[in-house]
Amino acid sequence: MEALLRGDRTAAREAASRYVAATGAIRAAVIADLLQPAQHEIGELWYRGQIGVAEEHRATAIVEAVLEGLAPTPSSDPVAPGSRCLLATVGTEQHRLGLRALALILEDDGWSVDNMSSPLPLPELLRHARRERPHVVCLSAAYLPSLRDIQLAVAALKAERLRVVVGGPAFIRVPLLWKRIGADAHAGDGRIATVLMRRLLRA
């Protein structure tokens, strides 16, 4: 947190390296135990007006740089070959870092990951999902001034008999929100997502 608030990319990378050296942590643990909590707190500071958008964007860029520097740690017990997932945001949601982190964790777990690089209009999301038929669709939201877009997306995907997992700060702030919008599950971090998604594969 101190490194992120100072805008010190070198110190942030060194903190992550020390954590790996001290714990032998796999990439999923570094993301879930170190990077995600720090990034979440940065977002909350911005949400409460305690830092500006420039500081929030700078911190996000540093976390992204640290994230991309983490070495892959493939699972010794990966999911079945051909297990596919789609990661996306809908509506006006612009926060993508969480999905990028999740993509790395899922790749280590053996998933074939289709991570959309920008928010998709609902018709495009449905068209893509119908064509690719992923086993699980993961939708992320940082802030939800309106539930309309994500609620419609979940309903439409479920109508296609697709499994939907949701995550992101918006669902952490309101723990039962995922049920209100009809998702199959809510994952508080990437490690939880892998467990839930494996269960949905077997369901």
Coordinates of N, CA and C in Angstrom, one line a residue:
M1 N 0.8 -1.2 0.0 CA 0.0 0.0 0.0 C 0.9 1.3 0.0
E2 N 1.9 1.3 0.8 CA 2.8 2.4 0.9 C 3.4 2.7 -0.4
A3 N 3.9 1.6 -1.1 CA 4.6 1.8 -2.4 C 3.6 2.3 -3.4
L4 N 2.4 1.8 -3.4 CA 1.4 2.2 -4.4 C 1.0 3.6 -4.2
L5 N 0.8 4.0 -2.9 CA 0.4 5.4 -2.7 C 1.5 6.4 -3.0
R6 N 2.8 6.0 -2.9 CA 3.9 6.8 -3.3 C 4.2 6.8 -4.8
G7 N 3.6 5.8 -5.5 CA 3.8 5.7 -6.9 C 5.2 5.1 -7.1
D8 N 5.7 4.2 -6.2 CA 7.0 3.6 -6.3 C 6.9 2.2 -6.9
R9 N 7.1 2.1 -8.2 CA 7.0 0.8 -8.8 C 8.0 -0.2 -8.4
T10 N 9.3 0.3 -8.2 CA 10.3 -0.6 -7.8 C 10.1 -1.2 -6.4
A11 N 9.6 -0.4 -5.5 CA 9.3 -0.9 -4.1 C 8.2 -1.9 -4.2
A12 N 7.2 -1.6 -5.0 CA 6.1 -2.6 -5.1 C 6.5 -3.9 -5.6
R13 N 7.4 -3.9 -6.7 CA 7.9 -5.1 -7.2 C 8.8 -5.9 -6.2
E14 N 9.6 -5.1 -5.4 CA 10.4 -5.7 -4.4 C 9.6 -6.3 -3.3
A15 N 8.5 -5.7 -2.9 CA 7.6 -6.3 -1.9 C 7.0 -7.6 -2.4
A16 N 6.6 -7.7 -3.6 CA 6.1 -8.9 -4.2 C 7.2 -10.0 -4.2
S17 N 8.4 -9.6 -4.6 CA 9.5 -10.6 -4.7 C 9.8 -11.1 -3.3
R18 N 9.8 -10.2 -2.3 CA 10.1 -10.7 -0.9 C 9.0 -11.6 -0.4
Y19 N 7.8 -11.4 -0.8 CA 6.7 -12.2 -0.4 C 6.9 -13.6 -1.0
V20 N 7.2 -13.7 -2.3 CA 7.4 -15.0 -2.9 C 8.6 -15.7 -2.3
A21 N 9.7 -15.0 -2.1 CA 10.9 -15.6 -1.5 C 10.6 -16.2 -0.1
A22 N 9.8 -15.4 0.7 CA 9.6 -15.8 2.1 C 8.6 -17.0 2.2
T23 N 7.6 -17.0 1.3 CA 6.5 -18.0 1.4 C 6.5 -19.1 0.3
G24 N 7.3 -18.9 -0.8 CA 7.2 -19.9 -1.9 C 5.9 -19.9 -2.5
A25 N 5.1 -18.8 -2.4 CA 3.7 -18.8 -2.9 C 3.6 -18.9 -4.4
I26 N 2.6 -19.6 -4.8 CA 2.2 -19.7 -6.2 C 1.6 -18.4 -6.6
R27 N 1.5 -18.2 -8.0 CA 1.0 -16.9 -8.5 C -0.4 -16.6 -7.9
A28 N -1.3 -17.6 -7.8 CA -2.6 -17.3 -7.3 C -2.6 -16.7 -5.9
A29 N -1.6 -17.2 -5.1 CA -1.6 -16.7 -3.7 C -1.0 -15.3 -3.6
V30 N 0.0 -15.0 -4.5 CA 0.5 -13.6 -4.5 C -0.6 -12.7 -4.9
I31 N -1.4 -13.1 -5.9 CA -2.5 -12.2 -6.3 C -3.5 -12.0 -5.3
A32 N -4.0 -13.2 -4.7 CA -5.1 -13.1 -3.7 C -4.7 -12.5 -2.4
D33 N -3.5 -12.8 -2.0 CA -3.1 -12.4 -0.6 C -2.4 -11.1 -0.5
L34 N -1.8 -10.6 -1.6 CA -1.0 -9.4 -1.6 C -1.5 -8.3 -2.6
L35 N -1.7 -8.7 -3.8 CA -2.0 -7.6 -4.8 C -3.5 -7.2 -4.7
Q36 N -4.4 -8.2 -4.6 CA -5.8 -7.9 -4.6 C -6.2 -7.1 -3.4
P37 N -5.8 -7.5 -2.2 CA -6.1 -6.6 -1.0 C -5.6 -5.2 -1.1
A38 N -4.4 -5.0 -1.6 CA -3.8 -3.7 -1.8 C -4.6 -2.9 -2.8
Q39 N -4.9 -3.5 -3.9 CA -5.7 -2.8 -5.0 C -7.1 -2.5 -4.5
H40 N -7.7 -3.4 -3.8 CA -9.0 -3.2 -3.2 C -9.0 -2.0 -2.3
E41 N -8.1 -1.9 -1.4 CA -8.0 -0.7 -0.5 C -7.8 0.6 -1.2
I42 N -6.9 0.5 -2.3 CA -6.7 1.7 -3.1 C -8.1 2.2 -3.7
G43 N -8.8 1.2 -4.2 CA -10.1 1.5 -4.8 C -11.1 2.1 -3.7
E44 N -11.0 1.6 -2.5 CA -11.9 2.1 -1.5 C -11.5 3.5 -1.1
L45 N -10.2 3.8 -1.0 CA -9.7 5.2 -0.7 C -10.3 6.1 -1.8
W46 N -10.2 5.7 -3.0 CA -10.8 6.6 -4.1 C -12.3 6.7 -3.9
Y47 N -12.9 5.6 -3.7 CA -14.4 5.6 -3.5 C -14.8 6.6 -2.4
R48 N -14.0 6.7 -1.3 CA -14.4 7.5 -0.2 C -13.8 8.9 -0.4
G49 N -13.2 9.2 -1.5 CA -12.7 10.6 -1.8 C -11.4 10.9 -1.1
Q50 N -10.7 9.9 -0.6 CA -9.4 10.1 0.2 C -8.2 10.2 -0.7
I51 N -8.3 9.7 -1.9 CA -7.3 10.0 -3.0 C -8.0 10.3 -4.3
G52 N -7.2 10.9 -5.2 CA -7.8 11.3 -6.4 C -7.7 10.3 -7.5
V53 N -8.4 10.5 -8.6 CA -8.4 9.5 -9.7 C -7.0 9.3 -10.3
A54 N -6.1 10.4 -10.3 CA -4.8 10.2 -10.8 C -4.0 9.2 -9.9
E55 N -4.1 9.3 -8.6 CA -3.4 8.4 -7.7 C -3.9 7.0 -7.9
E56 N -5.3 6.9 -8.0 CA -5.9 5.5 -8.2 C -5.4 4.9 -9.5
H57 N -5.3 5.7 -10.6 CA -4.8 5.1 -11.9 C -3.4 4.8 -11.8
R58 N -2.6 5.6 -11.1 CA -1.2 5.3 -11.0 C -0.9 4.0 -10.2
A59 N -1.7 3.8 -9.1 CA -1.6 2.6 -8.3 C -2.0 1.4 -9.1
T60 N -3.0 1.5 -9.9 CA -3.5 0.4 -10.7 C -2.5 0.0 -11.8
A61 N -1.8 1.0 -12.4 CA -0.8 0.7 -13.4 C 0.4 0.0 -12.7
I62 N 0.7 0.3 -11.5 CA 1.8 -0.4 -10.8 C 1.4 -1.8 -10.5
V63 N 0.2 -2.0 -10.0 CA -0.2 -3.4 -9.7 C -0.2 -4.2 -10.9
E64 N -0.6 -3.6 -12.0 CA -0.6 -4.3 -13.3 C 0.8 -4.7 -13.7
A65 N 1.7 -3.8 -13.5 CA 3.1 -4.2 -13.9 C 3.7 -5.3 -13.0
V66 N 3.4 -5.2 -11.7 CA 3.8 -6.3 -10.8 C 3.1 -7.6 -11.2
L67 N 1.9 -7.6 -11.5 CA 1.1 -8.7 -11.9 C 1.7 -9.4 -13.1
E68 N 2.1 -8.6 -14.1 CA 2.6 -9.2 -15.4 C 4.0 -9.7 -15.1
G69 N 4.7 -9.3 -14.1 CA 6.0 -9.9 -13.8 C 6.0 -11.2 -13.0
L70 N 4.9 -11.6 -12.6 CA 4.8 -12.9 -11.8 C 5.0 -14.1 -12.7
A71 N 5.8 -15.0 -12.3 CA 6.1 -16.2 -13.1 C 4.9 -17.1 -13.1
P72 N 4.5 -17.8 -14.1 CA 3.5 -18.8 -14.1 C 3.8 -19.9 -13.1
T73 N 2.8 -20.5 -12.5 CA 2.9 -21.6 -11.6 C 1.8 -22.6 -11.9
P74 N 2.0 -23.4 -13.0 CA 0.9 -24.3 -13.4 C 0.5 -25.3 -12.3
S75 N -0.8 -25.6 -12.2 CA -1.3 -26.6 -11.3 C -0.8 -28.0 -11.5
S76 N -0.5 -28.7 -10.5 CA -0.2 -30.1 -10.6 C -1.4 -31.0 -10.8
D77 N -2.6 -30.4 -10.7 CA -3.9 -31.1 -10.9 C -4.8 -30.2 -11.7
P78 N -4.5 -29.9 -12.9 CA -5.3 -29.0 -13.7 C -6.7 -29.5 -14.0
V79 N -7.5 -28.6 -14.5 CA -8.9 -29.0 -14.9 C -8.7 -29.8 -16.2
A80 N -9.8 -30.5 -16.6 CA -9.8 -31.4 -17.7 C -9.5 -30.5 -19.0
P81 N -8.7 -31.1 -19.9 CA -8.4 -30.4 -21.2 C -9.7 -30.0 -21.9
G82 N -9.7 -28.8 -22.4 CA -10.8 -28.3 -23.1 C -11.8 -27.5 -22.2
S83 N -11.5 -27.4 -21.0 CA -12.3 -26.6 -20.1 C -12.2 -25.1 -20.5
R84 N -13.3 -24.4 -20.8 CA -13.2 -23.1 -21.4 C -14.0 -22.1 -20.5
C85 N -13.5 -20.9 -20.4 CA -14.2 -19.9 -19.7 C -14.1 -18.5 -20.4
L86 N -15.1 -17.7 -20.2 CA -15.2 -16.4 -20.8 C -15.2 -15.4 -19.7
L87 N -14.3 -14.4 -19.8 CA -14.2 -13.3 -18.8 C -14.6 -12.0 -19.4
A88 N -15.5 -11.2 -18.8 CA -16.0 -10.0 -19.5 C -16.6 -9.1 -18.5
T89 N -16.7 -7.8 -18.9 CA -17.5 -6.8 -18.2 C -18.6 -6.3 -19.2
V90 N -19.6 -5.7 -18.6 CA -20.7 -5.3 -19.4 C -21.0 -3.8 -19.1
G91 N -21.8 -3.2 -20.0 CA -22.3 -1.8 -19.7 C -21.1 -0.8 -19.8
T92 N -21.0 0.0 -18.8 CA -20.0 1.1 -18.7 C -18.8 0.7 -17.8
E93 N -18.8 -0.6 -17.4 CA -17.7 -1.0 -16.5 C -16.3 -0.9 -17.2
Q94 N -15.4 -0.2 -16.6 CA -14.1 0.0 -17.3 C -13.0 -0.7 -16.5
H95 N -13.2 -1.2 -15.3 CA -12.2 -1.7 -14.5 C -11.9 -3.2 -14.9
R96 N -10.6 -3.4 -15.4 CA -10.3 -4.6 -16.1 C -9.2 -5.4 -15.3
L97 N -8.6 -4.8 -14.4 CA -7.4 -5.4 -13.7 C -7.8 -6.7 -13.0
G98 N -8.9 -6.7 -12.4 CA -9.4 -8.0 -11.7 C -9.5 -9.1 -12.6
L99 N -10.1 -8.9 -13.8 CA -10.2 -10.0 -14.8 C -8.9 -10.4 -15.3
R100 N -7.9 -9.5 -15.5 CA -6.6 -9.9 -15.9 C -5.9 -10.8 -14.9
A101 N -6.1 -10.4 -13.6 CA -5.5 -11.2 -12.6 C -6.2 -12.6 -12.6
L102 N -7.5 -12.6 -12.7 CA -8.2 -13.9 -12.7 C -7.8 -14.8 -13.9
A103 N -7.6 -14.2 -15.0 CA -7.2 -14.9 -16.2 C -5.8 -15.6 -16.0
L104 N -4.9 -15.0 -15.3 CA -3.6 -15.6 -15.0 C -3.8 -16.8 -14.1
I105 N -4.6 -16.6 -13.0 CA -4.9 -17.7 -12.1 C -5.5 -18.9 -12.8
L106 N -6.5 -18.6 -13.6 CA -7.2 -19.7 -14.3 C -6.3 -20.4 -15.4
E107 N -5.5 -19.7 -16.0 CA -4.5 -20.3 -16.9 C -3.6 -21.3 -16.2
D108 N -3.1 -20.9 -15.0 CA -2.3 -21.8 -14.2 C -3.1 -23.0 -13.8
D109 N -4.5 -22.9 -13.7 CA -5.3 -24.0 -13.3 C -5.7 -24.9 -14.5
G110 N -5.2 -24.5 -15.7 CA -5.5 -25.3 -16.9 C -6.6 -24.9 -17.7
W111 N -7.3 -23.8 -17.4 CA -8.4 -23.4 -18.2 C -7.9 -22.7 -19.5
S112 N -8.7 -22.9 -20.6 CA -8.6 -22.0 -21.8 C -9.4 -20.8 -21.5
V113 N -8.7 -19.6 -21.5 CA -9.4 -18.4 -21.0 C -9.6 -17.4 -22.2
D114 N -10.8 -17.0 -22.4 CA -11.1 -16.0 -23.4 C -11.5 -14.7 -22.6
N115 N -10.5 -13.8 -22.5 CA -10.6 -12.6 -21.7 C -10.9 -11.4 -22.6
M116 N -12.1 -10.8 -22.6 CA -12.4 -9.7 -23.4 C -11.6 -8.5 -23.0
S117 N -11.1 -7.7 -23.9 CA -10.2 -6.6 -23.6 C -11.0 -5.3 -23.3
S118 N -12.3 -5.3 -23.5 CA -13.1 -4.1 -23.2 C -14.5 -4.5 -23.0
P119 N -15.3 -3.6 -22.3 CA -16.7 -3.9 -22.1 C -17.4 -4.3 -23.4
L120 N -18.3 -5.3 -23.3 CA -19.1 -5.7 -24.4 C -20.5 -5.3 -24.3
P121 N -21.1 -4.7 -25.4 CA -22.6 -4.5 -25.4 C -23.2 -5.9 -25.2
L122 N -24.4 -6.0 -24.6 CA -25.0 -7.3 -24.3 C -25.2 -8.1 -25.6
P123 N -25.7 -7.6 -26.7 CA -25.8 -8.4 -27.9 C -24.5 -9.1 -28.3
E124 N -23.4 -8.3 -28.2 CA -22.1 -8.9 -28.6 C -21.6 -9.9 -27.7
L125 N -21.9 -9.7 -26.4 CA -21.5 -10.7 -25.4 C -22.3 -12.0 -25.6
L126 N -23.6 -11.9 -25.9 CA -24.4 -13.1 -26.2 C -23.9 -13.8 -27.4
R127 N -23.7 -13.0 -28.5 CA -23.3 -13.6 -29.8 C -22.0 -14.4 -29.6
H128 N -21.0 -13.8 -28.9 CA -19.8 -14.5 -28.6 C -19.9 -15.7 -27.8
A129 N -20.7 -15.6 -26.7 CA -20.9 -16.7 -25.8 C -21.7 -17.9 -26.5
R130 N -22.6 -17.6 -27.4 CA -23.3 -18.6 -28.1 C -22.4 -19.3 -29.1
R131 N -21.5 -18.6 -29.7 CA -20.5 -19.2 -30.6 C -19.5 -20.0 -29.9
E132 N -18.9 -19.5 -28.8 CA -17.8 -20.2 -28.2 C -18.3 -21.3 -27.2
R133 N -19.5 -21.1 -26.6 CA -20.0 -22.1 -25.6 C -19.0 -22.3 -24.5
P134 N -18.6 -21.3 -23.7 CA -17.7 -21.6 -22.6 C -18.4 -22.4 -21.5
H135 N -17.7 -23.1 -20.7 CA -18.3 -23.8 -19.6 C -18.7 -22.9 -18.5
V136 N -18.0 -21.8 -18.3 CA -18.3 -20.8 -17.3 C -18.1 -19.4 -17.9
V137 N -19.0 -18.5 -17.6 CA -18.8 -17.0 -17.9 C -18.5 -16.3 -16.6
C138 N -17.5 -15.5 -16.5 CA -17.2 -14.7 -15.3 C -17.4 -13.2 -15.7
L139 N -18.2 -12.6 -14.9 CA -18.5 -11.2 -15.1 C -18.0 -10.4 -13.9
S140 N -17.3 -9.3 -14.1 CA -16.7 -8.5 -13.0 C -17.3 -7.1 -13.0
A141 N -17.5 -6.5 -11.8 CA -18.0 -5.2 -11.6 C -17.3 -4.5 -10.4
A142 N -16.8 -3.3 -10.6 CA -16.2 -2.6 -9.5 C -17.2 -1.7 -8.8
Y143 N -18.0 -1.0 -9.7 CA -19.1 -0.1 -9.1 C -20.3 -0.3 -10.0
L144 N -21.5 -0.4 -9.3 CA -22.7 -0.6 -10.0 C -23.7 0.4 -9.7
P145 N -23.6 1.6 -10.3 CA -24.7 2.6 -10.1 C -26.0 2.2 -10.5
S146 N -26.1 1.2 -11.4 CA -27.4 0.6 -11.8 C -27.1 -0.9 -12.0
L147 N -28.1 -1.7 -11.6 CA -27.9 -3.2 -11.8 C -28.4 -3.6 -13.1
R148 N -29.0 -2.7 -13.9 CA -29.7 -3.1 -15.1 C -28.8 -4.0 -16.1
D149 N -27.7 -3.4 -16.4 CA -26.9 -4.1 -17.4 C -26.4 -5.5 -17.0
I150 N -25.9 -5.6 -15.8 CA -25.4 -6.9 -15.4 C -26.5 -7.8 -15.1
Q151 N -27.6 -7.3 -14.6 CA -28.8 -8.2 -14.4 C -29.3 -8.8 -15.7
L152 N -29.4 -7.9 -16.7 CA -29.8 -8.4 -18.0 C -28.8 -9.4 -18.6
A153 N -27.5 -9.1 -18.4 CA -26.5 -10.0 -18.9 C -26.6 -11.4 -18.3
V154 N -26.7 -11.4 -17.0 CA -26.8 -12.7 -16.3 C -28.0 -13.5 -16.7
A155 N -29.2 -12.8 -16.8 CA -30.4 -13.5 -17.2 C -30.3 -14.1 -18.7
A156 N -29.7 -13.3 -19.6 CA -29.5 -13.7 -20.9 C -28.6 -14.9 -21.0
L157 N -27.5 -14.9 -20.3 CA -26.5 -16.0 -20.3 C -27.1 -17.2 -19.7
K158 N -27.9 -17.1 -18.6 CA -28.5 -18.2 -18.0 C -29.6 -18.8 -19.0
A159 N -30.2 -18.0 -19.7 CA -31.2 -18.5 -20.7 C -30.5 -19.3 -21.8
E160 N -29.2 -19.1 -22.0 CA -28.5 -19.9 -23.0 C -27.9 -21.1 -22.3
R161 N -28.3 -21.4 -21.0 CA -27.8 -22.5 -20.3 C -26.3 -22.5 -20.0
L162 N -25.8 -21.2 -19.8 CA -24.4 -21.0 -19.4 C -24.3 -20.7 -17.9
R163 N -23.3 -21.2 -17.3 CA -23.0 -20.9 -15.9 C -22.4 -19.5 -15.7
V164 N -22.8 -18.8 -14.7 CA -22.3 -17.4 -14.5 C -21.7 -17.2 -13.1
V165 N -20.5 -16.8 -13.0 CA -19.8 -16.5 -11.8 C -19.5 -15.0 -11.8
V166 N -19.8 -14.3 -10.7 CA -19.6 -12.8 -10.7 C -18.5 -12.5 -9.6
G167 N -17.9 -11.4 -9.8 CA -16.9 -10.9 -8.8 C -16.6 -9.5 -8.9
G168 N -15.7 -9.0 -8.1 CA -15.3 -7.6 -8.1 C -15.8 -6.8 -6.9
P169 N -15.3 -5.6 -6.7 CA -15.6 -4.9 -5.4 C -17.1 -4.6 -5.2
A170 N -17.8 -4.5 -6.3 CA -19.3 -4.2 -6.1 C -20.0 -5.4 -5.4
F171 N -19.5 -6.6 -5.6 CA -20.1 -7.7 -5.0 C -19.5 -8.0 -3.6
I172 N -18.3 -7.5 -3.3 CA -17.8 -7.6 -2.0 C -18.5 -6.6 -1.0
R173 N -18.8 -5.4 -1.5 CA -19.5 -4.4 -0.7 C -20.9 -4.9 -0.3
V174 N -21.6 -5.6 -1.2 CA -23.0 -6.1 -1.0 C -23.0 -7.6 -1.2
P175 N -22.7 -8.3 -0.1 CA -22.4 -9.7 -0.2 C -23.5 -10.6 -0.9
L176 N -24.7 -10.3 -0.8 CA -25.8 -11.1 -1.4 C -26.3 -10.6 -2.7
L177 N -25.5 -9.6 -3.2 CA -26.0 -9.0 -4.5 C -25.9 -10.0 -5.6
W178 N -25.0 -11.0 -5.6 CA -24.9 -12.0 -6.7 C -26.2 -12.8 -6.8
K179 N -26.8 -13.1 -5.6 CA -28.1 -13.8 -5.6 C -29.2 -13.0 -6.2
R180 N -29.2 -11.7 -5.9 CA -30.3 -10.8 -6.4 C -30.3 -10.8 -7.9
I181 N -29.1 -10.8 -8.5 CA -29.0 -10.7 -10.0 C -29.1 -12.1 -10.7
G182 N -29.1 -13.2 -9.9 CA -29.4 -14.5 -10.5 C -28.1 -15.2 -10.9
A183 N -26.9 -14.8 -10.4 CA -25.7 -15.5 -10.8 C -25.7 -16.9 -10.1
D184 N -24.8 -17.8 -10.6 CA -24.7 -19.1 -10.0 C -23.8 -19.1 -8.8
A185 N -22.8 -18.1 -8.8 CA -21.9 -18.0 -7.7 C -21.2 -16.7 -7.7
H186 N -20.6 -16.4 -6.5 CA -19.8 -15.2 -6.3 C -18.5 -15.6 -5.8
A187 N -17.4 -15.1 -6.4 CA -16.0 -15.4 -6.0 C -15.4 -14.1 -5.5
G188 N -14.9 -14.2 -4.2 CA -14.3 -13.0 -3.6 C -12.9 -12.8 -4.1
D189 N -12.2 -13.9 -4.6 CA -10.9 -13.7 -5.2 C -10.7 -14.9 -6.1
G190 N -9.5 -14.8 -6.8 CA -9.2 -15.8 -7.9 C -9.1 -17.2 -7.4
R191 N -8.6 -17.5 -6.2 CA -8.5 -18.8 -5.7 C -9.9 -19.4 -5.5
I192 N -10.8 -18.6 -4.9 CA -12.2 -19.0 -4.7 C -12.8 -19.3 -6.0
A193 N -12.6 -18.5 -7.0 CA -13.1 -18.6 -8.3 C -12.8 -20.0 -8.9
T194 N -11.5 -20.4 -8.8 CA -11.1 -21.7 -9.3 C -11.9 -22.9 -8.7
V195 N -12.1 -22.8 -7.4 CA -12.8 -23.8 -6.7 C -14.3 -23.9 -7.1
L196 N -14.9 -22.7 -7.2 CA -16.3 -22.6 -7.6 C -16.5 -23.1 -9.1
M197 N -15.6 -22.7 -9.9 CA -15.7 -23.0 -11.3 C -15.5 -24.5 -11.6
R198 N -14.6 -25.1 -10.8 CA -14.4 -26.6 -10.9 C -15.7 -27.3 -10.5
R199 N -16.4 -26.8 -9.4 CA -17.7 -27.4 -9.0 C -18.7 -27.2 -10.1
L200 N -18.7 -26.1 -10.8 CA -19.7 -25.9 -11.8 C -19.4 -26.8 -13.0
L201 N -18.1 -27.1 -13.3 CA -17.8 -28.0 -14.3 C -18.4 -29.4 -14.1
R202 N -18.4 -29.8 -12.8 CA -18.9 -31.1 -12.5 C -20.5 -31.2 -12.3
A203 N -21.1 -30.0 -12.2 CA -22.5 -29.9 -11.9 C -23.4 -30.4 -13.1

